[in-house]
Amino acid sequence: MTLNIAHLYPDLLNLYGDRGNIAALSLRAQWRGIEANVTEYTLESEIDFENTDIIFVGGGSDREQKLVCGRLLEMKDKIIDFAENGGCIVAVCGGYQLLGKYYKLGDETIEGLGLLDIVTERGEGRLIGNVVIKTDFLERHVVGFENHGGRTEINGCTPLGKVMYGKGNNGTDKTEGVIYKNVIATYLHGPLLPKNPHLCDYIIKKSLYNKYGDIELKKLDDTAEIAANDYIVHRFC
Ligand code: GLN
């Protein structure tokens, strides 16, 4: 089995160790004998959608998001097709915002892909700190760290989780992120996947489904990861 991971723009979007998410995805696949190939894309390169199982887009500053958004818009139809056909996309913070309709910063508006029916507007001050969320598809809580100026309204979309601690999408409605088909979009850095091996495995399983059907992932020894995850949950909740 082979897992092909496309890392979009690590030279521009790589805040708070987003690269650790790629390491977690590929190592947890390799530890089970699954070959993992990571392709790092730059703005100049063409994405090989046909041979991609997971697209990862990390977080970035407003400036970097502006640099990336024009390129993403050129590929809008292909990215939307990929997601609608069950392709897996993991988008963190700045990457998450770009999957929505727009990110408004004062007088300026960054147009997003419109894959998700969400909108983001920069608010007063930043939402910073640890976050604990409860999803309805994982037994264990998901923990992470957020730092964003944008406030996201998810309208009718399904949140990734309910905020148990922290601010989440907008600091008011207790929602965090969005889950849509195999798209996982979230404000959680950390990096997210080393801190949440259960979520990482969920994504690996979903992304291999199109090629190999419903596979059983071999259990790994996650004693240390689970102890770290539990520690954060109990510290804040
Ligand atoms: N620039 C965006 C914001 O501040 C995203 C930041 C990030 O990716 N951490 O809302």
Coordinates of C-alpha atoms and ligand atoms in Angstrom, one line a residue:
M1 CA 0.0 0.0 0.0
T2 CA 1.1 3.5 -0.8
L3 CA 0.1 6.8 0.7
N4 CA 0.8 9.9 -1.4
I5 CA 0.9 13.1 0.5
A6 CA 1.0 16.5 -1.2
H7 CA 2.4 19.2 1.1
L8 CA 1.3 22.6 -0.3
Y9 CA 3.7 25.4 0.0
P10 CA 5.8 24.4 3.1
D11 CA 8.1 27.3 2.2
L12 CA 5.3 29.8 2.8
L13 CA 2.7 28.1 5.0
N14 CA 4.5 26.5 8.0
L15 CA 3.6 28.0 11.3
Y16 CA 4.0 26.3 14.7
G17 CA 5.5 23.2 13.3
D18 CA 2.8 22.3 10.7
R19 CA 5.6 20.2 9.1
G20 CA 5.2 17.9 12.1
N21 CA 1.8 16.9 10.7
I22 CA 3.5 15.6 7.6
A23 CA 6.0 13.7 9.7
A24 CA 3.1 12.1 11.8
L25 CA 1.1 11.1 8.7
S26 CA 4.1 9.5 6.9
L27 CA 5.7 7.8 10.0
R28 CA 2.4 6.4 11.2
A29 CA 1.8 4.9 7.8
Q30 CA 5.4 3.6 7.5
W31 CA 5.3 2.0 10.9
R32 CA 2.5 -0.1 9.5
G33 CA 4.4 -1.1 6.4
I34 CA 2.6 1.4 4.2
E35 CA 4.9 3.3 1.9
A36 CA 4.5 7.1 2.3
N37 CA 5.6 9.5 -0.4
V38 CA 5.7 13.2 0.4
T39 CA 5.8 15.8 -2.4
E40 CA 6.6 19.3 -1.3
Y41 CA 5.0 21.8 -3.8
T42 CA 6.0 25.4 -4.5
L43 CA 3.8 28.0 -6.1
E44 CA 5.5 27.2 -9.5
S45 CA 4.8 23.4 -9.5
E46 CA 1.7 21.6 -10.9
I47 CA -0.1 19.3 -8.4
D48 CA -0.5 15.7 -9.5
F49 CA -4.1 15.3 -8.3
E50 CA -4.4 11.9 -9.9
N51 CA -1.7 10.4 -7.7
T52 CA -2.4 12.3 -4.5
D53 CA -4.2 10.8 -1.5
I54 CA -3.9 13.7 1.0
I55 CA -3.4 17.4 0.4
F56 CA -2.0 19.2 3.4
V57 CA -2.2 23.0 3.6
G58 CA -0.7 24.6 6.7
G59 CA -1.0 28.0 8.4
G60 CA 0.6 31.3 7.5
S61 CA 0.6 35.0 8.1
D62 CA -1.9 37.2 6.3
R63 CA 1.0 38.2 3.9
E64 CA 1.8 34.6 3.0
Q65 CA -1.9 33.7 2.6
K66 CA -2.2 36.5 0.0
L67 CA 0.8 35.0 -1.9
V68 CA -0.8 31.5 -1.9
C69 CA -4.4 32.4 -2.6
G70 CA -3.9 33.4 -6.3
R71 CA -2.3 30.1 -7.1
L72 CA -5.0 28.1 -5.3
L73 CA -7.7 30.0 -7.2
E74 CA -6.1 28.9 -10.5
M75 CA -6.6 25.3 -9.4
K76 CA -10.0 25.9 -7.8
D77 CA -12.0 23.4 -9.9
K78 CA -9.4 20.7 -9.5
I79 CA -9.2 21.1 -5.8
I80 CA -13.0 21.1 -5.4
D81 CA -13.3 18.0 -7.7
F82 CA -10.6 16.3 -5.6
A83 CA -12.5 16.9 -2.3
E84 CA -16.0 16.2 -3.8
N85 CA -14.7 12.8 -5.0
G86 CA -13.5 11.8 -1.5
G87 CA -9.9 13.1 -1.7
C88 CA -8.6 14.0 1.8
I89 CA -7.6 17.6 2.5
V90 CA -6.1 18.6 5.9
A91 CA -6.0 22.4 6.2
V92 CA -4.7 24.2 9.3
C93 CA -5.5 27.8 10.2
G94 CA -4.5 30.0 7.2
G95 CA -5.0 27.0 5.0
Y96 CA -8.4 26.4 6.6
Q97 CA -9.5 30.0 6.0
L98 CA -8.5 29.8 2.3
L99 CA -11.0 26.8 1.8
G100 CA -13.8 29.2 2.6
K101 CA -15.4 31.9 0.6
Y102 CA -13.3 34.8 1.8
Y103 CA -11.0 36.2 4.5
K104 CA -11.7 39.9 5.0
L105 CA -9.0 42.0 6.6
G106 CA -10.4 45.5 7.0
D107 CA -10.7 47.0 3.6
E108 CA -9.0 44.1 1.9
T109 CA -10.6 40.8 1.0
I110 CA -8.7 37.6 0.2
E111 CA -10.8 35.4 -2.0
G112 CA -11.0 31.7 -1.0
L113 CA -11.8 28.6 -2.9
G114 CA -15.4 28.4 -1.7
L115 CA -15.1 24.6 -1.1
L116 CA -16.6 25.3 2.3
D117 CA -19.5 27.6 2.9
I118 CA -17.7 29.6 5.5
V119 CA -16.5 33.2 5.8
T120 CA -13.7 34.7 7.9
E121 CA -13.2 38.2 9.0
R122 CA -10.3 39.7 11.0
G123 CA -11.6 40.7 14.4
E124 CA -10.1 42.8 17.2
G125 CA -7.1 41.1 18.8
R126 CA -6.0 37.6 18.3
L127 CA -7.4 34.3 19.6
I128 CA -4.4 32.6 21.2
G129 CA -3.9 29.6 23.4
N130 CA -4.5 26.0 24.1
V131 CA -7.6 24.4 22.8
V132 CA -9.5 21.1 23.6
I133 CA -12.3 20.0 21.4
K134 CA -14.7 17.0 21.4
T135 CA -15.6 15.5 18.1
D136 CA -18.4 13.1 17.5
F137 CA -16.3 10.6 15.5
L138 CA -13.3 10.1 17.8
E139 CA -13.4 8.6 21.3
R140 CA -10.6 10.8 22.6
H141 CA -10.5 14.6 22.6
V142 CA -8.4 16.6 20.1
V143 CA -6.0 19.1 21.6
G144 CA -4.0 21.9 19.9
F145 CA -2.8 25.5 20.0
E146 CA -4.5 28.3 18.2
N147 CA -3.3 31.8 17.1
H148 CA -5.5 33.6 14.7
G149 CA -6.9 37.1 14.0
G150 CA -9.6 35.8 11.8
R151 CA -13.0 34.8 13.1
T152 CA -14.8 32.2 11.0
E153 CA -18.5 31.7 10.7
I154 CA -19.3 28.2 9.5
N155 CA -22.9 28.8 8.7
G156 CA -24.5 25.4 8.0
C157 CA -21.2 23.4 7.9
T158 CA -20.5 20.6 10.4
P159 CA -17.9 21.7 12.9
L160 CA -14.9 19.4 13.4
G161 CA -15.6 19.6 17.1
K162 CA -17.2 21.4 20.0
V163 CA -14.9 23.7 22.0
M164 CA -14.3 22.4 25.5
Y165 CA -11.5 24.9 26.2
G166 CA -10.2 27.7 24.1
K167 CA -11.8 29.9 21.4
G168 CA -12.2 27.9 18.2
N169 CA -13.8 29.3 15.1
N170 CA -14.8 32.7 16.4
G171 CA -14.7 32.7 20.2
T172 CA -18.5 32.8 20.5
D173 CA -20.3 29.8 19.1
K174 CA -18.2 27.1 20.7
T175 CA -17.5 25.5 17.3
E176 CA -14.0 24.5 16.1
G177 CA -13.0 23.8 12.5
V178 CA -15.1 22.1 9.9
I179 CA -15.4 18.5 8.7
Y180 CA -16.8 18.0 5.2
K181 CA -16.5 14.6 3.4
N182 CA -12.8 13.8 3.9
V183 CA -11.8 17.5 4.4
I184 CA -10.6 18.3 7.9
A185 CA -10.2 22.0 8.4
T186 CA -9.1 23.4 11.8
Y187 CA -7.4 26.3 13.6
L188 CA -5.4 23.8 15.6
H189 CA -1.6 23.9 15.3
G190 CA 0.6 22.2 17.7
P191 CA 1.4 20.4 15.4
L192 CA -2.0 18.9 15.4
L193 CA -1.4 15.3 14.3
P194 CA 1.6 14.3 16.6
K195 CA -0.6 15.5 19.5
N196 CA -3.6 13.6 18.3
P197 CA -2.6 10.2 16.9
H198 CA -6.2 9.1 16.9
L199 CA -7.1 11.9 14.4
C200 CA -3.9 11.1 12.4
D201 CA -5.0 7.5 12.0
Y202 CA -8.6 8.5 11.1
I203 CA -7.1 10.6 8.3
I204 CA -4.8 7.8 7.1
K205 CA -7.7 5.4 7.0
K206 CA -9.9 7.8 5.1
S207 CA -7.3 8.7 2.6
L208 CA -6.5 5.1 1.8
Y209 CA -10.2 4.2 1.4
N210 CA -10.5 5.2 -2.2
K211 CA -7.7 2.9 -3.3
Y212 CA -7.9 0.0 -0.9
G213 CA -11.4 0.1 0.7
D214 CA -11.9 -0.2 4.4
I215 CA -8.6 -1.3 5.8
E216 CA -7.7 -2.1 9.4
L217 CA -4.8 -0.1 10.7
K218 CA -2.3 -2.1 12.8
K219 CA -2.4 -0.8 16.4
L220 CA 0.7 1.2 17.5
D221 CA 2.1 1.8 20.9
D222 CA 0.8 5.3 21.6
T223 CA 1.4 5.2 25.4
A224 CA 3.5 8.4 25.4
E225 CA 1.2 10.3 22.9
I226 CA -1.9 9.4 24.7
A227 CA -0.4 10.4 28.1
A228 CA 0.5 13.8 26.6
N229 CA -2.9 14.2 25.1
D230 CA -4.6 13.3 28.4
Y231 CA -2.4 15.6 30.3
I232 CA -3.6 18.6 28.2
V233 CA -7.2 17.5 28.4
H234 CA -7.1 17.3 32.2
R235 CA -5.1 20.4 32.6
F236 CA -7.7 22.5 30.9
C237 CA -11.0 20.7 31.2
Ligands
GLN1 N1 -3.3 34.9 9.1 C1 -4.4 34.2 9.7 C2 -5.0 34.8 10.9 O1 -4.4 35.4 11.7 C3 -4.0 32.8 9.9 C4 -3.0 32.6 11.0 C5 -2.4 31.2 11.1 O2 -2.4 30.5 10.2 N2 -2.0 30.9 12.3 O3 -6.2 34.6 11.2

